[in-house]
Amino acid sequence: MMFVHIADNHLGYRQYNLDEREEDIYNSFISCIKKILEIKPDVVLHSGDLFNDLRPPVKAIRLAMQAFKKLHEKNIKVYIIGGNHEMPKRLGRESPLALLKDYVKILDGKDVINVNGEEIFICGTYYHRKSKREELLDKLKKFEVESQNYKKRILMLHQGVNPYMPFDYELEHFDLPKFSYYAFGHVHKRILERFNDGILAYSGSTEIIYRDEYEDYKKEGKGFYLIDFSGNDLDINDIEKIDVECREFVEVNIRDQKSFNEAIDNISKCKNKPVVFGKIKREFKPWFESLKDKILINKAVVVDDEFIDLPDVDIESINIKELLVDYANKQGIDGDLVLSLYKALINNENWKDILDEYYNTKFRG
């Protein structure tokens, strides 16, 4: 059996509110689909956040439907689970994944497929926020029991697991039952390691969603995993990284003529107009602006001498959640509660239900 593990396409995302960056997201997804069609695996496992929003743009929906229809027509079975970006938190609302139901199996439970006479147990569920942790743990225990009679077992989740996502995680390392392959989504960098006699994998995002992902992209690439599960046991060597190209990001630290020339050279080497970030000494700003036609967007900040060595802070990449929780805890307030309320407010959810659930649980304990 050959299968693909992919996740976190975030179709519809507009980094820096640019049309070009939205197109980059689409193009990386289309490149992945083309490669999958060339490979012709038996199964595709999609571990969530296909879309970036509950109400994605029409183009995002159209591209997704076209892509999965092509896979369906080639008899490539697709399993998908809902990620945190596309799962409704209000009763009565539906995930945009429902539009794909003719071409994919939206998984919240188990399935068994037969490939070349071998039975493979596949199970998974949608994203569960931290307040639903016990419900998720119950599902994991059920999956573990149901899978016991199968040698080849795959678990699909879209969750943060400590230590792979050390902040704002929903599961601990030790919460995970034994499976042959853990097809995870949610963490945007690629992670692949042996765990519980199996292989734990985050396939990562297929494009650079936040600037701080660029360094990992240069080291590990972006794309998906191709897994050869024809043997009795899985090994790291049975997994191949299939890469797609992403737009380049160029960091500058312009303080003198030499560093200015280096910046020009690095920008000139890029295949497409890059995103530029970093710092520019004020006197070089007019010179640098002459390069604007070679740059997609300039996110570098202009600084004076005394600030040139200060660390660069990208507002887009600041972890607001971490700041909220840290501040709340220092004030003697439950940080997790504050974070849940924050998420409810920005997603237009019912924050009163969260308070009721919190205090009912607390006083019952």
XYZ file of C-alpha atoms in Angstrom:
365
model
C 0.000 0.000 0.000
C 1.209 3.473 -0.916
C -0.440 6.431 0.750
C -0.019 10.197 0.891
C -0.167 12.245 4.078
C -0.950 15.940 3.555
C -2.412 18.747 5.678
C -2.694 22.481 6.320
C -3.204 23.938 2.844
C -5.160 26.896 4.276
C -6.871 27.654 0.985
C -8.134 31.233 0.957
C -5.451 32.618 3.254
C -4.163 36.075 2.239
C -0.836 36.745 3.910
C -0.276 40.521 4.236
C -3.705 40.830 2.540
C -2.039 40.329 -0.859
C -3.680 38.727 -3.901
C -0.281 37.259 -4.800
C 0.067 35.441 -1.488
C -3.445 34.028 -1.795
C -2.471 32.773 -5.272
C 0.724 31.264 -3.819
C -1.420 29.220 -1.431
C -3.555 27.973 -4.331
C -0.542 27.213 -6.518
C 1.224 25.114 -3.878
C -1.977 23.096 -3.372
C -2.404 22.571 -7.129
C 1.250 21.468 -7.366
C 0.639 18.909 -4.607
C -2.446 17.538 -6.364
C -0.573 17.229 -9.679
C 2.218 15.293 -7.969
C -0.289 13.023 -6.221
C -2.004 12.276 -9.541
C 1.391 11.376 -11.039
C 2.241 9.097 -8.098
C -1.198 7.405 -8.062
C -1.179 6.263 -4.414
C -3.835 3.921 -3.066
C -5.017 6.410 -0.450
C -4.659 10.078 0.457
C -4.927 11.083 4.114
C -5.672 14.778 4.653
C -5.178 15.807 8.270
C -7.152 19.041 8.365
C -7.167 22.772 7.598
C -7.746 22.337 3.898
C -9.469 25.722 4.158
C -8.374 28.728 6.182
C -11.852 29.763 7.174
C -15.371 28.502 7.746
C -16.456 30.687 4.831
C -13.666 30.315 2.285
C -13.599 32.305 -0.963
C -15.445 30.810 -3.931
C -12.137 30.204 -5.711
C -10.827 28.154 -2.765
C -13.944 25.970 -2.801
C -13.836 25.549 -6.581
C -10.159 24.520 -6.612
C -10.698 22.037 -3.778
C -13.699 20.463 -5.507
C -11.847 20.185 -8.823
C -8.805 18.660 -7.143
C -10.629 15.998 -5.157
C -12.882 15.191 -8.088
C -9.768 14.370 -10.142
C -8.463 12.102 -7.367
C -11.881 10.429 -7.142
C -11.951 9.834 -10.904
C -8.560 8.111 -10.661
C -9.953 5.801 -7.936
C -7.695 7.348 -5.289
C -9.564 7.118 -1.995
C -9.340 10.257 0.156
C -9.920 10.516 3.907
C -10.099 13.966 5.464
C -10.624 15.300 8.976
C -11.712 18.773 10.016
C -9.080 21.182 11.310
C -9.558 24.032 13.745
C -9.913 26.588 10.927
C -12.804 24.832 9.186
C -14.777 23.212 12.013
C -17.893 25.089 13.212
C -18.184 25.660 16.921
C -21.858 26.636 16.850
C -24.713 24.211 16.485
C -26.418 24.470 13.136
C -23.347 25.596 11.220
C -21.702 23.289 8.719
C -18.069 22.857 7.731
C -17.124 23.731 4.131
C -15.712 20.192 3.950
C -19.305 19.020 3.487
C -19.121 20.373 -0.064
C -16.573 17.657 -0.872
C -18.601 14.703 0.373
C -19.060 13.248 -3.130
C -15.287 12.898 -3.527
C -13.846 12.320 -0.048
C -14.714 10.482 3.151
C -14.954 12.951 6.043
C -13.690 10.867 8.910
C -15.017 10.918 12.446
C -14.631 7.313 13.456
C -13.086 4.269 11.814
C -12.861 2.535 8.482
C -11.128 -0.577 7.178
C -9.800 -0.759 3.637
C -8.439 -3.726 1.748
C -5.393 -3.106 -0.426
C -3.854 -6.063 -2.279
C -5.438 -8.484 0.167
C -4.269 -6.592 3.265
C -6.628 -4.917 5.702
C -5.635 -1.466 6.960
C -7.451 0.117 9.892
C -7.862 3.900 9.550
C -9.443 6.068 12.217
C -9.580 9.736 13.076
C -11.621 12.654 14.240
C -11.959 16.397 13.819
C -10.136 19.034 15.879
C -11.127 19.136 19.541
C -10.370 22.283 21.503
C -8.791 21.974 24.930
C -12.134 22.169 26.748
C -13.143 18.969 24.888
C -10.002 17.080 25.861
C -11.830 14.360 27.820
C -14.146 13.716 24.897
C -11.103 13.349 22.637
C -9.371 10.984 25.062
C -12.488 8.800 25.127
C -12.395 8.599 21.329
C -8.711 7.642 21.377
C -9.386 4.837 23.833
C -12.207 3.586 21.627
C -9.962 3.679 18.554
C -7.304 1.722 20.412
C -9.763 -1.044 21.339
C -11.315 -1.209 17.859
C -7.923 -1.451 16.149
C -6.454 -4.245 18.265
C -7.059 -7.030 15.740
C -5.322 -5.186 12.894
C -1.582 -5.174 12.271
C -1.590 -2.003 10.180
C -3.243 0.869 11.992
C -3.360 4.569 11.103
C -4.576 7.396 13.339
C -5.542 10.792 11.884
C -5.707 13.844 14.158
C -5.525 17.620 13.835
C -4.242 18.495 17.287
C -1.348 20.118 19.076
C 0.678 17.513 20.972
C 3.246 18.365 23.619
C 6.247 18.565 22.977
C 5.726 19.038 19.220
C 3.543 22.053 19.946
C 4.786 23.062 23.416
C 2.272 25.888 23.821
C -1.486 25.708 23.380
C -1.548 21.932 22.919
C -4.539 19.684 23.544
C -2.780 16.338 24.038
C 0.253 15.055 25.884
C 2.733 12.648 24.337
C 1.561 9.883 26.670
C -2.119 10.323 25.683
C -1.505 8.686 22.321
C -2.360 4.982 21.914
C -0.147 2.657 19.873
C -0.554 2.936 16.108
C 1.573 2.118 13.084
C 1.352 5.645 11.675
C 0.149 8.899 13.226
C -1.045 11.186 10.411
C -1.183 14.543 12.183
C -1.999 18.078 11.124
C -1.964 21.482 12.865
C 1.793 21.995 13.312
C 3.080 23.743 10.189
C 6.639 22.454 10.228
C 7.498 18.923 9.175
C 8.021 16.434 11.986
C 8.872 12.772 11.470
C 10.060 10.427 14.205
C 9.662 6.977 15.692
C 7.091 6.810 18.463
C 5.310 3.935 20.262
C 6.807 1.393 17.815
C 5.290 3.405 14.966
C 5.947 6.624 13.035
C 4.586 9.964 14.233
C 4.350 12.553 11.475
C 3.221 16.124 10.986
C 3.318 16.695 7.239
C 3.438 20.469 7.773
C 1.745 23.198 5.762
C 2.072 23.246 1.991
C 2.965 26.952 1.892
C 4.528 29.456 4.272
C 1.620 30.653 6.385
C 3.692 32.764 8.787
C 7.089 34.297 8.175
C 8.797 32.361 10.952
C 8.135 29.155 8.963
C 10.610 30.174 6.261
C 13.741 28.866 8.011
C 12.127 25.468 8.458
C 11.052 25.545 4.803
C 14.671 26.044 3.737
C 15.734 23.063 5.873
C 12.829 20.621 5.510
C 10.827 21.863 2.520
C 7.057 22.090 2.123
C 4.705 19.588 0.537
C 3.537 16.159 1.681
C 4.756 12.697 2.685
C 4.593 9.595 0.517
C 4.533 6.408 2.607
C 5.283 2.893 1.399
C 3.322 0.619 3.742
C 3.900 -2.582 1.775
C 6.125 -4.130 4.457
C 5.046 -5.526 7.789
C 6.457 -2.614 9.788
C 6.965 1.042 8.962
C 10.381 2.642 9.092
C 11.534 6.217 8.556
C 13.165 5.030 5.317
C 9.718 4.046 4.005
C 8.660 7.705 3.991
C 9.591 10.162 1.252
C 9.243 13.935 1.376
C 7.601 15.273 -1.784
C 8.359 18.988 -2.046
C 6.762 21.963 -3.757
C 8.327 25.396 -4.248
C 7.224 28.345 -2.128
C 7.820 32.035 -2.595
C 11.127 33.125 -1.132
C 11.588 35.371 1.891
C 14.734 37.486 2.179
C 16.012 38.834 5.476
C 18.021 42.055 5.303
C 20.075 43.867 7.904
C 21.279 46.924 6.032
C 23.711 49.021 8.033
C 26.395 49.894 5.456
C 27.235 49.698 1.764
C 28.432 46.098 2.031
C 25.227 44.818 3.620
C 23.196 46.864 1.120
C 25.002 45.190 -1.796
C 24.441 41.773 -0.186
C 20.721 42.498 0.075
C 20.545 43.457 -3.608
C 22.386 40.261 -4.537
C 20.090 38.028 -2.438
C 16.945 39.656 -3.863
C 18.249 39.330 -7.422
C 18.773 35.568 -6.994
C 15.091 34.925 -6.228
C 12.964 33.289 -8.922
C 9.926 35.366 -7.998
C 9.536 38.660 -6.221
C 10.358 37.863 -2.573
C 8.890 39.012 0.702
C 11.566 41.129 2.393
C 11.889 41.552 6.154
C 14.519 42.691 8.633
C 16.028 46.112 9.325
C 17.269 49.002 7.200
C 19.380 51.826 8.557
C 17.536 55.083 7.894
C 20.111 56.577 5.524
C 19.749 53.582 3.184
C 15.965 53.765 2.964
C 15.841 55.930 -0.236
C 18.296 53.598 -1.966
C 16.345 50.529 -0.929
C 13.067 51.975 -2.204
C 14.582 51.916 -5.683
C 14.283 48.101 -5.492
C 10.513 48.105 -4.958
C 9.800 46.699 -8.436
C 11.863 43.600 -7.560
C 10.076 42.958 -4.247
C 6.578 41.645 -3.571
C 6.296 43.438 -0.245
C 8.813 45.158 2.018
C 8.227 44.297 5.685
C 11.643 45.548 6.801
C 11.614 48.256 9.442
C 13.627 51.472 9.233
C 15.869 51.964 12.262
C 18.444 54.371 13.627
C 21.950 53.374 14.729
C 20.957 52.490 18.291
C 18.288 50.033 17.096
C 20.121 48.233 14.295
C 21.186 45.319 16.530
C 17.846 44.830 18.261
C 16.050 41.575 17.375
C 13.541 41.842 14.568
C 9.942 41.349 15.713
C 7.296 40.330 13.209
C 3.903 41.467 14.485
C 2.243 38.798 12.327
C 4.189 36.067 14.122
C 3.724 37.284 17.692
C 1.923 34.602 19.643
C -1.037 36.554 21.011
C -2.272 33.429 22.752
C 0.984 33.046 24.649
C 0.932 36.686 25.721
C -2.668 36.406 26.919
C -2.108 33.235 28.920
C 1.138 34.489 30.456
C -0.419 37.801 31.506
C -3.556 36.135 32.898
C -1.544 33.636 34.938
C 0.581 36.427 36.409
C -2.633 38.170 37.471
C -3.863 35.019 39.229
C -6.473 34.288 36.534
C -6.853 30.957 34.763
C -4.899 31.447 31.525
C -6.669 28.634 29.702
C -10.035 30.213 30.462
C -8.858 33.582 29.147
C -7.559 31.913 25.991
C -10.881 30.097 25.434
C -12.807 33.344 25.855
C -10.425 35.105 23.460
C -10.985 32.440 20.808
C -14.763 32.603 21.314
C -14.829 36.379 20.892
C -12.745 36.489 17.716
C -14.763 33.621 16.203
C -18.098 35.148 17.204
C -18.922 32.179 19.419
C -21.022 31.994 22.558
C -18.577 32.911 25.346
C -21.268 32.421 28.014
C -21.317 28.664 27.321
C -17.568 28.545 27.955
C -17.968 30.305 31.305
C -20.837 28.023 32.310
C -18.857 24.909 31.371
C -15.758 26.171 33.204
C -17.502 26.986 36.471
C -19.698 23.875 36.440
C -16.605 21.709 35.993
C -14.646 23.634 38.608
C -17.290 23.451 41.298
C -18.077 19.800 40.542
C -14.386 19.106 41.164
